[in-house]
Amino acid sequence: MRQRSVGEAALVERIEAHAAIGAIEGGGVCRIALTDADREGRDRLVAWMRQLDLDVSIDRIGNIFGVRRGKADLSPVMTGSHIDTVATGGRYDGNYGVMAGLEVVRWLNERGIVTHRPLVVAAFTNEEGVRFQPDMMGSLVHAGGLALQRALDTRGTDGARLGDELARIGYAGEMACGSIVPHAFVELHIEQGPVMEAEGVQIGAVENLQGISWQEFTITGQSNHAGTTPMRLRRDAGYCAAAISVFVRELALRYGGSQVATVGAMDLHPNLINVIPARATVSVDLRNTDEATLQRAERELAAFVEKLADAQSVRIDTRRLVRFEPVVFDERLVRVIERASQARGHATRRMTSGAGHDAQMMARVCPSAMVFVPSALGISHNPREHTAPADLLRGADVLLDVLLALAEEA
Amino acid sequence: MRQRSVGEAALVERIEAHAAIGAIEGGGVCRIALTDADREGRDRLVAWMRQLDLDVSIDRIGNIFGVRRGKADLSPVMTGSHIDTVATGGRYDGNYGVMAGLEVVRWLNERGIVTHRPLVVAAFTNEEGVRFQPDMMGSLVHAGGLALQRALDTRGTDGARLGDELARIGYAGEMACGSIVPHAFVELHIEQGPVMEAEGVQIGAVENLQGISWQEFTITGQSNHAGTTPMRLRRDAGYCAAAISVFVRELALRYGGSQVATVGAMDLHPNLINVIPARATVSVDLRNTDEATLQRAERELAAFVEKLADAQSVRIDTRRLVRFEPVVFDERLVRVIERASQARGHATRRMTSGAGHDAQMMARVCPSAMVFVPSALGISHNPREHTAPADLLRGADVLLDVLLALAEEA
C-alpha cells in the first residue's frame, strides 16, 4: 500500500505546466474567470481530460466535468476545484485540486483499474469572484443556490455580461446545470492559512467551514482642527473606526474557539495629521463555524456601534456586504479522509476552513468534505503562495486512497 | 467710548477686496507663500499701506512692515499677522489680523490722532508653511530663531529655492531681519476652533499656546488571510494602528486640561477587507500648554507602542515630524486685552491657542499676546471658514482700544 502513489514529478510537472498559462511576475498566475487566460487554461484542461480518456461535459454555466466510467451505472464520486485565480494569484489555489484529480485518473488508467462507481474531475466556473460576483458561482449554480439566468446576466466589474463572456470564450455548454449529482464530493486544496505549518500537520481533514459576515461601516463626524478642538467637542470619525477595530479584535479573543475578526480596510478623510477625520469607512470580517455564535458576534458589534455613534455624536451607516452561514461537512467522509491519511502515517488533524470553497456549495447536494495540505507561512492569493512538493504529493495520494475507497462503495 | 469703532462696512470691504486675490471656488483663497498670488496680495497690501501714509519696510525674509510714526521716538507697538494661505484656505486666517490693523490706522488718520509710540502693521512671510517648511518662518527669522541664510536656502515642495522665489516676486527686502523690536505685539486672529461659538464667547484673550508633538508610526506585520489565520498567529499592523488611536484618545481624556490628542491620518496596506494588514502608518498629534505634561504624554505613548510591538510581534518605527514647546503669552498684555473687551461689554474669556501663530515667535523678543474672535463651527483652512461681520468688528475694535492704550505707554 505504501508504494501506491501518483508520483511527485508527474504531479508537480502538471501543476507547473498549467501555471504557465497566465503566468505573472514572481511565479504567480493571473487567470481571472472568463478572460482569454481562463479560456486558455480551460482548453488545456479539456485537452488533458481527453488525453486521459475522460468524457468531457460542459454545463450552461461553464463548469467542466471529466467523467471516467465505472463498472456500475451509479452516481459518481466527484473531486475537483477551480482553475480561475485572483489578479495576483498563486499556482496552487484551486488548480492543485483539479491537477491532482487528473493525476489520480492517470494512475488508474496506467493500471487499467476500473472502479465500481464512475469518477468525475470537475473544474467549477468563477470560484474567485474577482470580475463577476458572487464567488463560488459555478458550484453555487450547480447546487441550485443561484438561478442560471441570473448568473448569466451578472455584470462584471468591466461591465461585461457573464453569459456573453462565457459564449465568447467557448464555454457556454449544453448540459443542464446540476445534472450530475455525485455520490460524494471531495475537494483537495491548499490550506491558505498558517495553522498546519505552525503545528506540523501534514494532512487536514476538513470537517467544517466558517460562516462569513462582511460589513462595512461608514462613519460621518465633523472635520476640525486637531489643535483647537477640545476633546469634548469632537465628532471624530477616525477614532470611531479605530474603536470598532479594537472592539472586534477583543470580541474574537473573548469568544475564542473558531471565532476570528479582522479589520482589513480602513480609510479616513481627509486623512491629514492635524485634521480630525470627518469621515471614515471601516470593514469588518467576522467568521465562526457556529451560526448562532456568529449571529451573537454580529449583534454585539451592532450594539457597540450604536452606542459608539451615540457617545461620539457621529452617524454610523452599516452596509452588509457578504453573509454565508457555516457549513458542516459530512462526518462519514471526514472520517474516511482522516483514516486514509493516518493509514499513510501522516500527521493528521481535523480542520476548519476559514475560506470559502466549492465544496461548501456541493455540500448542499451530496456528502462533501475537503483535504487540506499546508501553505508556507499561510500566504495565499499571492504569487508567493507555496506548498512543498512533498506536501502536494501527500495530499494527492490521500485523495487517491479516498476516491478509490468511495468509488468502491455500493 | 462705545461709539469708537473702525466700522463694520469698511472692515468687511477691505477683507473682501483682499480675498479676491487668489480667490477659489466656494469663497476660499489660495495664496501660497511666494507664488504669484502671494505677490499680488503683497502688492495690494503695500499699496494700501502707502495710501494710509505708512512707511513701508521690507526685510530680507520678505516680512512687510507699515510704520506709523508716533510723537516719541520709542519702540513701536506692533500688530499684524500673515496674508499667505493654505491651498484651499479661507478669507480670514491671517488676513483678518492684517486688514484690521490697516483699519485701525485709517481710523487714527481720519481723526488726525498721533499716538505717543509708533504703530506698526506687519505681515509675516510664509506663516502657513505649505510650500516651504517650517511654518511661521518670517516671524521665526525675525525673532532670531532661524538663520536668514538657512531660510533663504530652503527648498520648496516644487524644488524651488525660497530666496530665489522671494527675489522673483520682488520681496527680497533690504532691511536686516529683527531690526524692529516692538514695545509689544498683539495679533488679532480667528479662533480656528469651535470653543468660543460653543460657549457664546465673543472675544478671547489668548494667554498661551499649546506645545505640539507630531509623530508618525510605521507598523510592519504580516499579511495573511482573514479567514484562515487564527487570532493567536496574527501580526496585524492594522489592529496596532487602531490600538494607538484608541490609546491616545484615552490618554487625552485621562489627562484632561488642555491635553488634546488626534489621529488624523491612517493608512493600511493592502487595505482589503479579507486580508490582515501587513503594514500601517498612523500619525499622532499631541498638544498641551504645559511642556512637562506634553513630555509625559510622549513618554506614555512610547511605552505603549513598545509594549504593543512586543505583544503583537510587529515592528513599529517612530518618526518625529514636528515638535514645538508651549508658549506663555505676556500676562500684563493679556489683562489689557481682557479689560478692553470687558469694557466694551463683550463676553470675554481667556483662551489657549491650539494652533501655531506668528505671535508665538514674536513672544521671544517682546511682550506678546493675541485676540481671538469666533470661527463658525470651528471650520478653518477651508473655503467655508467663516466669522460673522459683527464678530470681525468686535475683534477689530478691541484691537483699536488695545493698540491705543499700549501706544500711550511711556
Short mmCIF file of N, CA and C in Angstrom, two decimals, chain B residues 1-7 107 111 344 397 400:
data_model
loop_
_atom_site.label_atom_id
_atom_site.label_comp_id
_atom_site.label_asym_id
_atom_site.label_seq_id
_atom_site.Cartn_x
_atom_site.Cartn_y
_atom_site.Cartn_z
N MET B 1 -17.21 106.54 24.40
CA MET B 1 -16.25 105.46 24.10
C MET B 1 -16.91 104.35 23.26
N ARG B 2 -18.19 104.06 23.55
CA ARG B 2 -18.83 102.94 22.86
C ARG B 2 -18.97 103.17 21.35
N GLN B 3 -18.93 104.44 20.96
CA GLN B 3 -19.03 104.75 19.53
C GLN B 3 -17.68 104.60 18.81
N ARG B 4 -16.60 104.47 19.59
CA ARG B 4 -15.28 104.34 18.95
C ARG B 4 -15.20 103.02 18.20
N SER B 5 -15.27 103.08 16.86
CA SER B 5 -15.32 101.84 16.08
C SER B 5 -14.75 102.06 14.68
N VAL B 6 -14.01 101.08 14.22
CA VAL B 6 -13.45 101.19 12.87
C VAL B 6 -14.54 101.05 11.81
N GLY B 7 -15.72 100.57 12.21
CA GLY B 7 -16.83 100.46 11.27
C GLY B 7 -16.84 99.12 10.55
N TRP B 107 -8.64 104.65 10.92
CA TRP B 107 -9.45 105.33 11.94
C TRP B 107 -8.64 106.46 12.58
N ARG B 111 -9.02 110.82 12.12
CA ARG B 111 -9.19 111.70 13.28
C ARG B 111 -7.92 112.51 13.57
N ARG B 344 -16.01 96.99 26.72
CA ARG B 344 -16.99 97.10 25.63
C ARG B 344 -18.20 96.20 25.86
N ASP B 397 -12.30 96.34 16.93
CA ASP B 397 -12.47 97.45 17.86
C ASP B 397 -11.70 97.21 19.17
N LEU B 400 -8.24 98.04 18.32
CA LEU B 400 -8.09 99.51 18.34
C LEU B 400 -7.83 100.00 19.76
#
